[in-house]
Amino acid sequence: MSDSGTGGGAQRGREPQLFVIDPIQQLRPTKDSSVALMQAAQRAGQQVWVCTAANLAVHGRDPAHEPVVQAQPVRLASIQPSASGWDLPDPWFEAGPLRWMPLTAFPRVWMRKDPPVDEAYLYATHLLELAERLGVRVLNRPASLRAWNEKLGALRWSHLMAPSLVSSDATQLAGFANEHGDVVLKPLGGRAGQGVVRSHGGAPGLRALLELVTSQQQLPVMVQAFLPAVTAGDKRILLVDGEPLGAVNRRPAAGEFRSNLAVGGEPEACELTDQERDICAELAPVLRAEGLFFVGIDVIDGRLSEINVTSPTGVREVESLGGVPLADLTMEKLLA
């Protein structure tokens, strides 16, 4: 079995690439961007290995405390878009035996574990950082994964965003809602639209809702002015080393304001506007400087919404709807 599709880019022998992911059996190969990236690495002549965050360790018997990993090699089948969706072989991957190896055996390691960014996730970034100090390139940089909350990180460019407030104080949040009318409440640790609530300043029970989402005013949340243009879609733009290589528009389902694909949003092909390219250009130098190689930003009506750095999705949709070989282009830039 092999993914024999032709990818662009220079090949780098049979170097191994390690992907730190959720258990591979749980991935949805026709949706998951990690699978698309693994296939592209394989097409570029790389050996693909996988592990979970729980497979990372430090070898205590070594005086240098070398970081190690229990990983397994995988071979992926070709998964191609078709008129009816995707041609998915069964099985779509074959895995070799698990074995302990030094993390330094992998020149490049992808940290693609899905949120939540909990204790296990944070400890994994610390272990990966030990490998980074020994010369391994970790994508995205472990320190930046810890520092960049996907909601709060965007506030570095608050002038590009809809009016926003982050607070755990219900009075402050209610005042913002009274000032702006329609608002959206976002838990800072949420993903894929989970827990996002729309309300307005005059809503009955607003105070009770704010106490609920802040865990009785103990956890901060983000509240933003609602952008009615979200009905036309929320654009996911994928940046690789700061360069926008593809985008997909996500239109909310009927009766829904959230456009995330996980909650029923409908993907559609799109082009970038000049305003959106300007947003990407403004973000690019900081993303490069902080080692955020593969990033997905969300833009609604020309306003920056979020900066996704943990395991951004959208590759499959960009490739199938836009005809852009995004995963292969990503590997080209990585291996250049």
Short mmCIF file of C-alpha atoms in Angstrom, two decimals:
data_model
loop_
_atom_site.label_atom_id
_atom_site.label_comp_id
_atom_site.label_asym_id
_atom_site.label_seq_id
_atom_site.Cartn_x
_atom_site.Cartn_y
_atom_site.Cartn_z
CA MET A 1 0.00 0.00 0.00
CA SER A 2 1.28 3.47 -0.77
CA ASP A 3 0.06 6.95 -1.53
CA SER A 4 1.44 7.11 -5.03
CA GLY A 5 0.04 10.50 -5.98
CA THR A 6 2.60 12.89 -7.33
CA GLY A 7 3.51 15.72 -5.05
CA GLY A 8 5.59 18.76 -5.86
CA GLY A 9 8.79 19.63 -4.12
CA ALA A 10 12.27 18.34 -3.65
CA GLN A 11 12.63 14.98 -1.98
CA ARG A 12 14.93 14.58 0.98
CA GLY A 13 15.89 10.92 0.80
CA ARG A 14 13.96 8.76 3.23
CA GLU A 15 14.13 11.04 6.23
CA PRO A 16 11.56 10.24 8.90
CA GLN A 17 8.87 12.71 9.94
CA LEU A 18 7.03 12.16 13.19
CA PHE A 19 3.40 13.21 13.66
CA VAL A 20 2.16 13.54 17.25
CA ILE A 21 -1.57 12.95 16.79
CA ASP A 22 -4.63 11.47 18.40
CA PRO A 23 -4.74 7.67 17.88
CA ILE A 24 -4.58 7.19 14.12
CA GLN A 25 -7.55 4.80 14.20
CA GLN A 26 -9.71 7.70 15.41
CA LEU A 27 -8.82 10.06 12.58
CA ARG A 28 -11.26 10.72 9.74
CA PRO A 29 -9.01 10.34 6.70
CA THR A 30 -11.25 12.23 4.28
CA LYS A 31 -11.55 15.18 6.67
CA ASP A 32 -8.41 15.25 8.78
CA SER A 33 -5.67 17.70 7.80
CA SER A 34 -3.07 15.61 9.66
CA VAL A 35 -3.77 12.69 7.31
CA ALA A 36 -3.41 15.01 4.31
CA LEU A 37 -0.05 16.23 5.61
CA MET A 38 1.16 12.69 6.32
CA GLN A 39 0.24 11.66 2.77
CA ALA A 40 2.12 14.65 1.38
CA ALA A 41 5.20 13.76 3.44
CA GLN A 42 5.02 10.23 2.05
CA ARG A 43 4.71 11.54 -1.51
CA ALA A 44 7.79 13.70 -0.87
CA GLY A 45 9.79 10.57 -0.07
CA GLN A 46 9.69 10.91 3.71
CA GLN A 47 9.13 8.06 6.15
CA VAL A 48 5.96 8.76 8.14
CA TRP A 49 5.87 7.82 11.81
CA VAL A 50 3.08 8.44 14.32
CA CYS A 51 2.66 8.55 18.07
CA THR A 52 0.36 10.06 20.66
CA ALA A 53 1.32 12.62 23.29
CA ALA A 54 1.30 9.82 25.87
CA ASN A 55 4.13 8.09 23.93
CA LEU A 56 6.63 10.88 24.69
CA ALA A 57 9.16 10.34 27.48
CA VAL A 58 12.62 11.23 28.76
CA HIS A 59 15.18 8.47 29.07
CA GLY A 60 16.25 8.78 32.69
CA ARG A 61 19.19 6.40 32.39
CA ASP A 62 20.95 8.77 30.00
CA PRO A 63 23.04 11.44 31.75
CA ALA A 64 21.77 13.93 29.17
CA HIS A 65 18.14 12.94 29.83
CA GLU A 66 17.46 12.36 26.18
CA PRO A 67 13.82 12.75 25.03
CA VAL A 68 12.47 9.56 23.47
CA VAL A 69 9.28 8.42 21.83
CA GLN A 70 7.44 5.15 21.33
CA ALA A 71 6.39 5.49 17.69
CA GLN A 72 5.39 3.33 14.75
CA PRO A 73 5.90 3.73 11.01
CA VAL A 74 2.80 3.96 8.82
CA ARG A 75 2.13 3.60 5.11
CA LEU A 76 -0.87 5.46 3.80
CA ALA A 77 -3.07 4.60 0.85
CA SER A 78 -3.97 7.13 -1.81
CA ILE A 79 -7.16 8.98 -0.87
CA GLN A 80 -8.52 10.96 -3.80
CA PRO A 81 -11.55 13.23 -4.18
CA SER A 82 -14.26 11.90 -6.49
CA ALA A 83 -17.60 13.08 -7.87
CA SER A 84 -19.40 11.44 -4.97
CA GLY A 85 -16.98 12.55 -2.23
CA TRP A 86 -13.75 10.59 -1.71
CA ASP A 87 -12.32 7.28 -2.84
CA LEU A 88 -11.28 5.75 0.48
CA PRO A 89 -9.47 2.39 0.41
CA ASP A 90 -10.07 -0.05 3.24
CA PRO A 91 -7.75 -0.18 5.07
CA TRP A 92 -6.46 3.33 4.41
CA PHE A 93 -3.22 2.82 6.37
CA GLU A 94 -0.90 0.05 7.51
CA ALA A 95 1.12 0.44 10.71
CA GLY A 96 4.37 -1.20 11.73
CA PRO A 97 5.30 -2.22 15.26
CA LEU A 98 5.81 0.31 18.04
CA ARG A 99 9.42 0.93 19.02
CA TRP A 100 11.27 3.27 21.33
CA MET A 101 13.49 5.79 19.53
CA PRO A 102 15.27 9.01 20.42
CA LEU A 103 13.27 12.04 19.34
CA THR A 104 16.42 13.32 17.69
CA ALA A 105 16.00 10.53 15.11
CA PHE A 106 13.31 12.75 13.57
CA PRO A 107 14.58 15.98 11.98
CA ARG A 108 10.98 17.26 11.85
CA VAL A 109 8.17 16.60 14.30
CA TRP A 110 4.58 17.76 13.80
CA MET A 111 2.59 18.49 16.96
CA ARG A 112 -0.93 17.83 15.64
CA LYS A 113 -2.69 16.67 18.80
CA ASP A 114 -6.19 18.13 18.85
CA PRO A 115 -7.25 20.34 21.76
CA PRO A 116 -8.12 20.61 24.58
CA VAL A 117 -4.90 22.25 25.66
CA ASP A 118 -4.92 20.48 28.99
CA GLU A 119 -2.16 19.34 31.33
CA ALA A 120 -1.25 16.37 29.12
CA TYR A 121 -0.97 18.66 26.09
CA LEU A 122 1.18 21.19 27.93
CA TYR A 123 3.54 18.52 29.29
CA ALA A 124 3.90 17.13 25.76
CA THR A 125 5.06 20.54 24.55
CA HIS A 126 7.70 20.60 27.30
CA LEU A 127 9.01 17.19 26.22
CA LEU A 128 9.05 18.28 22.57
CA GLU A 129 10.93 21.41 23.59
CA LEU A 130 13.74 19.23 24.94
CA ALA A 131 14.06 17.73 21.46
CA GLU A 132 13.91 21.18 19.89
CA ARG A 133 16.91 22.25 21.97
CA LEU A 134 18.80 19.31 20.46
CA GLY A 135 18.12 20.45 16.89
CA VAL A 136 14.74 18.90 16.08
CA ARG A 137 12.34 21.21 14.24
CA VAL A 138 8.94 21.03 15.93
CA LEU A 139 5.92 22.30 14.04
CA ASN A 140 4.51 24.40 15.58
CA ARG A 141 7.12 25.60 18.08
CA PRO A 142 6.27 24.19 21.53
CA ALA A 143 6.76 27.47 23.40
CA SER A 144 4.41 29.23 20.99
CA LEU A 145 1.78 26.51 21.33
CA ARG A 146 1.79 27.22 25.06
CA ALA A 147 1.77 31.00 24.66
CA TRP A 148 -0.85 31.33 21.91
CA ASN A 149 -4.37 30.82 23.08
CA GLU A 150 -6.32 30.70 19.83
CA LYS A 151 -8.76 33.39 20.94
CA LEU A 152 -6.39 35.61 22.91
CA GLY A 153 -3.56 35.44 20.36
CA ALA A 154 -5.65 37.36 17.86
CA LEU A 155 -5.85 40.30 20.29
CA ARG A 156 -2.30 41.22 19.29
CA TRP A 157 -4.10 42.62 16.26
CA SER A 158 -7.23 43.90 17.98
CA HIS A 159 -7.49 46.71 15.39
CA LEU A 160 -8.25 44.01 12.80
CA MET A 161 -11.01 42.44 14.92
CA ALA A 162 -14.62 43.16 15.79
CA PRO A 163 -14.95 45.00 19.13
CA SER A 164 -13.95 42.50 21.81
CA LEU A 165 -13.68 42.15 25.57
CA VAL A 166 -12.14 39.39 27.68
CA SER A 167 -13.28 39.25 31.29
CA SER A 168 -14.75 37.04 33.99
CA ASP A 169 -16.70 39.93 35.50
CA ALA A 170 -20.40 39.63 34.66
CA THR A 171 -20.99 43.37 35.09
CA GLN A 172 -18.27 44.21 32.56
CA LEU A 173 -19.55 41.62 30.12
CA ALA A 174 -23.14 42.81 30.47
CA GLY A 175 -22.03 46.40 29.92
CA PHE A 176 -20.30 45.37 26.69
CA ALA A 177 -23.46 43.59 25.55
CA ASN A 178 -25.57 46.65 26.36
CA GLU A 179 -23.19 48.84 24.36
CA HIS A 180 -22.96 46.63 21.27
CA GLY A 181 -26.36 44.90 21.22
CA ASP A 182 -25.94 41.51 19.53
CA VAL A 183 -22.86 39.71 20.89
CA VAL A 184 -21.15 36.34 20.76
CA LEU A 185 -19.67 34.70 23.89
CA LYS A 186 -16.68 32.40 23.33
CA PRO A 187 -15.02 30.14 25.92
CA LEU A 188 -11.27 30.66 25.67
CA GLY A 189 -10.57 26.93 25.65
CA GLY A 190 -13.26 25.99 23.14
CA ARG A 191 -12.78 24.52 19.70
CA ALA A 192 -14.86 23.85 16.60
CA GLY A 193 -17.57 26.24 17.76
CA GLN A 194 -18.22 24.32 20.95
CA GLY A 195 -19.77 26.44 23.68
CA VAL A 196 -20.09 29.58 21.53
CA VAL A 197 -23.31 31.42 22.43
CA ARG A 198 -25.10 34.35 20.79
CA SER A 199 -26.99 36.79 22.99
CA HIS A 200 -27.77 40.52 23.26
CA GLY A 201 -27.79 43.26 25.84
CA GLY A 202 -31.54 43.11 26.46
CA ALA A 203 -31.81 39.33 26.68
CA PRO A 204 -33.80 38.04 29.67
CA GLY A 205 -31.50 36.14 32.01
CA LEU A 206 -28.33 37.62 30.50
CA ARG A 207 -26.72 37.94 33.94
CA ALA A 208 -27.42 34.27 34.71
CA LEU A 209 -25.98 33.26 31.33
CA LEU A 210 -22.82 35.26 32.00
CA GLU A 211 -22.43 33.65 35.43
CA LEU A 212 -22.82 30.24 33.79
CA VAL A 213 -20.24 30.74 31.02
CA THR A 214 -17.73 32.27 33.45
CA SER A 215 -18.18 29.50 36.06
CA GLN A 216 -19.60 32.01 38.54
CA GLN A 217 -17.19 34.74 37.46
CA GLN A 218 -14.07 32.60 37.93
CA LEU A 219 -13.11 31.98 34.27
CA PRO A 220 -12.61 34.72 31.66
CA VAL A 221 -14.50 34.49 28.38
CA MET A 222 -14.31 36.51 25.18
CA VAL A 223 -17.32 38.54 24.13
CA GLN A 224 -17.38 40.09 20.66
CA ALA A 225 -19.79 42.25 18.74
CA PHE A 226 -21.82 39.95 16.47
CA LEU A 227 -21.04 40.33 12.76
CA PRO A 228 -24.26 39.78 10.77
CA ALA A 229 -22.19 39.11 7.63
CA VAL A 230 -21.30 35.70 9.11
CA THR A 231 -24.39 34.44 7.28
CA ALA A 232 -22.30 34.78 4.10
CA GLY A 233 -19.55 32.70 5.66
CA ASP A 234 -16.49 32.54 7.87
CA LYS A 235 -13.33 32.15 5.84
CA ARG A 236 -10.58 29.76 7.02
CA ILE A 237 -7.24 30.86 5.54
CA LEU A 238 -4.27 28.50 5.87
CA LEU A 239 -0.88 30.15 6.18
CA VAL A 240 2.34 28.18 5.73
CA ASP A 241 5.44 29.97 6.97
CA GLY A 242 3.37 33.16 6.89
CA GLU A 243 2.17 32.74 3.30
CA PRO A 244 -1.55 32.18 2.57
CA LEU A 245 -1.65 29.04 0.41
CA GLY A 246 -5.38 28.34 0.39
CA ALA A 247 -8.74 29.20 1.87
CA VAL A 248 -12.23 27.78 2.24
CA ASN A 249 -15.42 29.64 3.08
CA ARG A 250 -17.69 28.02 5.68
CA ARG A 251 -21.34 29.01 5.49
CA PRO A 252 -23.57 28.42 8.54
CA ALA A 253 -26.38 25.89 8.29
CA ALA A 254 -29.95 27.17 8.25
CA GLY A 255 -30.96 28.51 11.66
CA GLU A 256 -27.34 28.49 12.91
CA PHE A 257 -24.87 31.37 13.33
CA ARG A 258 -21.80 29.18 13.87
CA SER A 259 -20.06 28.27 10.62
CA ASN A 260 -17.64 25.61 11.91
CA LEU A 261 -17.72 22.45 9.81
CA ALA A 262 -18.00 20.39 12.99
CA VAL A 263 -21.41 21.95 13.71
CA GLY A 264 -22.81 21.68 10.20
CA GLY A 265 -21.17 24.56 8.33
CA GLU A 266 -21.06 24.08 4.57
CA PRO A 267 -17.64 24.49 2.91
CA GLU A 268 -17.37 26.30 -0.40
CA ALA A 269 -14.55 27.41 -2.68
CA CYS A 270 -13.42 31.01 -2.36
CA GLU A 271 -10.72 33.50 -3.28
CA LEU A 272 -8.91 35.90 -0.98
CA THR A 273 -9.78 39.58 -1.07
CA ASP A 274 -7.13 42.30 -1.01
CA GLN A 275 -8.20 43.08 2.56
CA GLU A 276 -7.68 39.47 3.61
CA ARG A 277 -4.25 39.39 1.95
CA ASP A 278 -3.35 42.54 3.87
CA ILE A 279 -4.35 40.80 7.14
CA CYS A 280 -2.12 37.83 6.27
CA ALA A 281 0.79 40.13 5.41
CA GLU A 282 0.46 41.93 8.74
CA LEU A 283 0.45 38.66 10.70
CA ALA A 284 3.21 36.92 8.72
CA PRO A 285 6.37 38.41 10.33
CA VAL A 286 5.19 37.57 13.85
CA LEU A 287 4.06 34.05 12.90
CA ARG A 288 7.47 33.35 11.31
CA ALA A 289 9.40 34.84 14.24
CA GLU A 290 7.49 32.69 16.73
CA GLY A 291 7.85 29.42 14.83
CA LEU A 292 4.18 29.14 13.89
CA PHE A 293 4.73 27.37 10.57
CA PHE A 294 1.22 26.01 9.92
CA VAL A 295 -1.61 28.31 10.99
CA GLY A 296 -5.28 28.71 10.19
CA ILE A 297 -6.83 32.14 10.65
CA ASP A 298 -10.57 32.83 10.61
CA VAL A 299 -11.88 35.99 8.96
CA ILE A 300 -15.50 37.22 8.92
CA ASP A 301 -16.40 40.16 6.68
CA GLY A 302 -12.79 41.33 6.61
CA ARG A 303 -12.39 41.08 10.41
CA LEU A 304 -9.90 38.74 12.06
CA SER A 305 -11.68 36.33 14.41
CA GLU A 306 -9.21 33.67 15.58
CA ILE A 307 -5.68 32.40 14.98
CA ASN A 308 -5.61 28.60 15.14
CA VAL A 309 -2.19 27.13 15.92
CA THR A 310 -2.71 23.76 17.63
CA SER A 311 -3.95 21.58 14.76
CA PRO A 312 -5.55 23.80 12.11
CA THR A 313 -7.97 22.08 9.74
CA GLY A 314 -9.27 22.83 6.26
CA VAL A 315 -6.67 21.15 4.04
CA ARG A 316 -9.05 18.56 2.59
CA GLU A 317 -11.66 21.21 1.76
CA VAL A 318 -9.12 23.51 0.11
CA GLU A 319 -7.79 20.63 -1.97
CA SER A 320 -11.15 19.19 -3.04
CA LEU A 321 -13.05 22.46 -3.60
CA GLY A 322 -10.28 24.78 -4.71
CA GLY A 323 -8.04 22.34 -6.54
CA VAL A 324 -5.02 23.59 -4.59
CA PRO A 325 -2.51 20.85 -3.59
CA LEU A 326 -2.07 22.52 -0.23
CA ALA A 327 -0.50 19.61 1.65
CA ASP A 328 2.10 19.10 -1.07
CA LEU A 329 2.84 22.84 -1.18
CA THR A 330 3.28 22.75 2.59
CA MET A 331 5.81 19.91 2.31
CA GLU A 332 7.66 21.81 -0.42
CA LYS A 333 8.12 24.80 1.87
CA LEU A 334 9.10 22.61 4.82
CA LEU A 335 11.71 20.60 2.90
CA ALA A 336 13.07 23.43 0.75
#
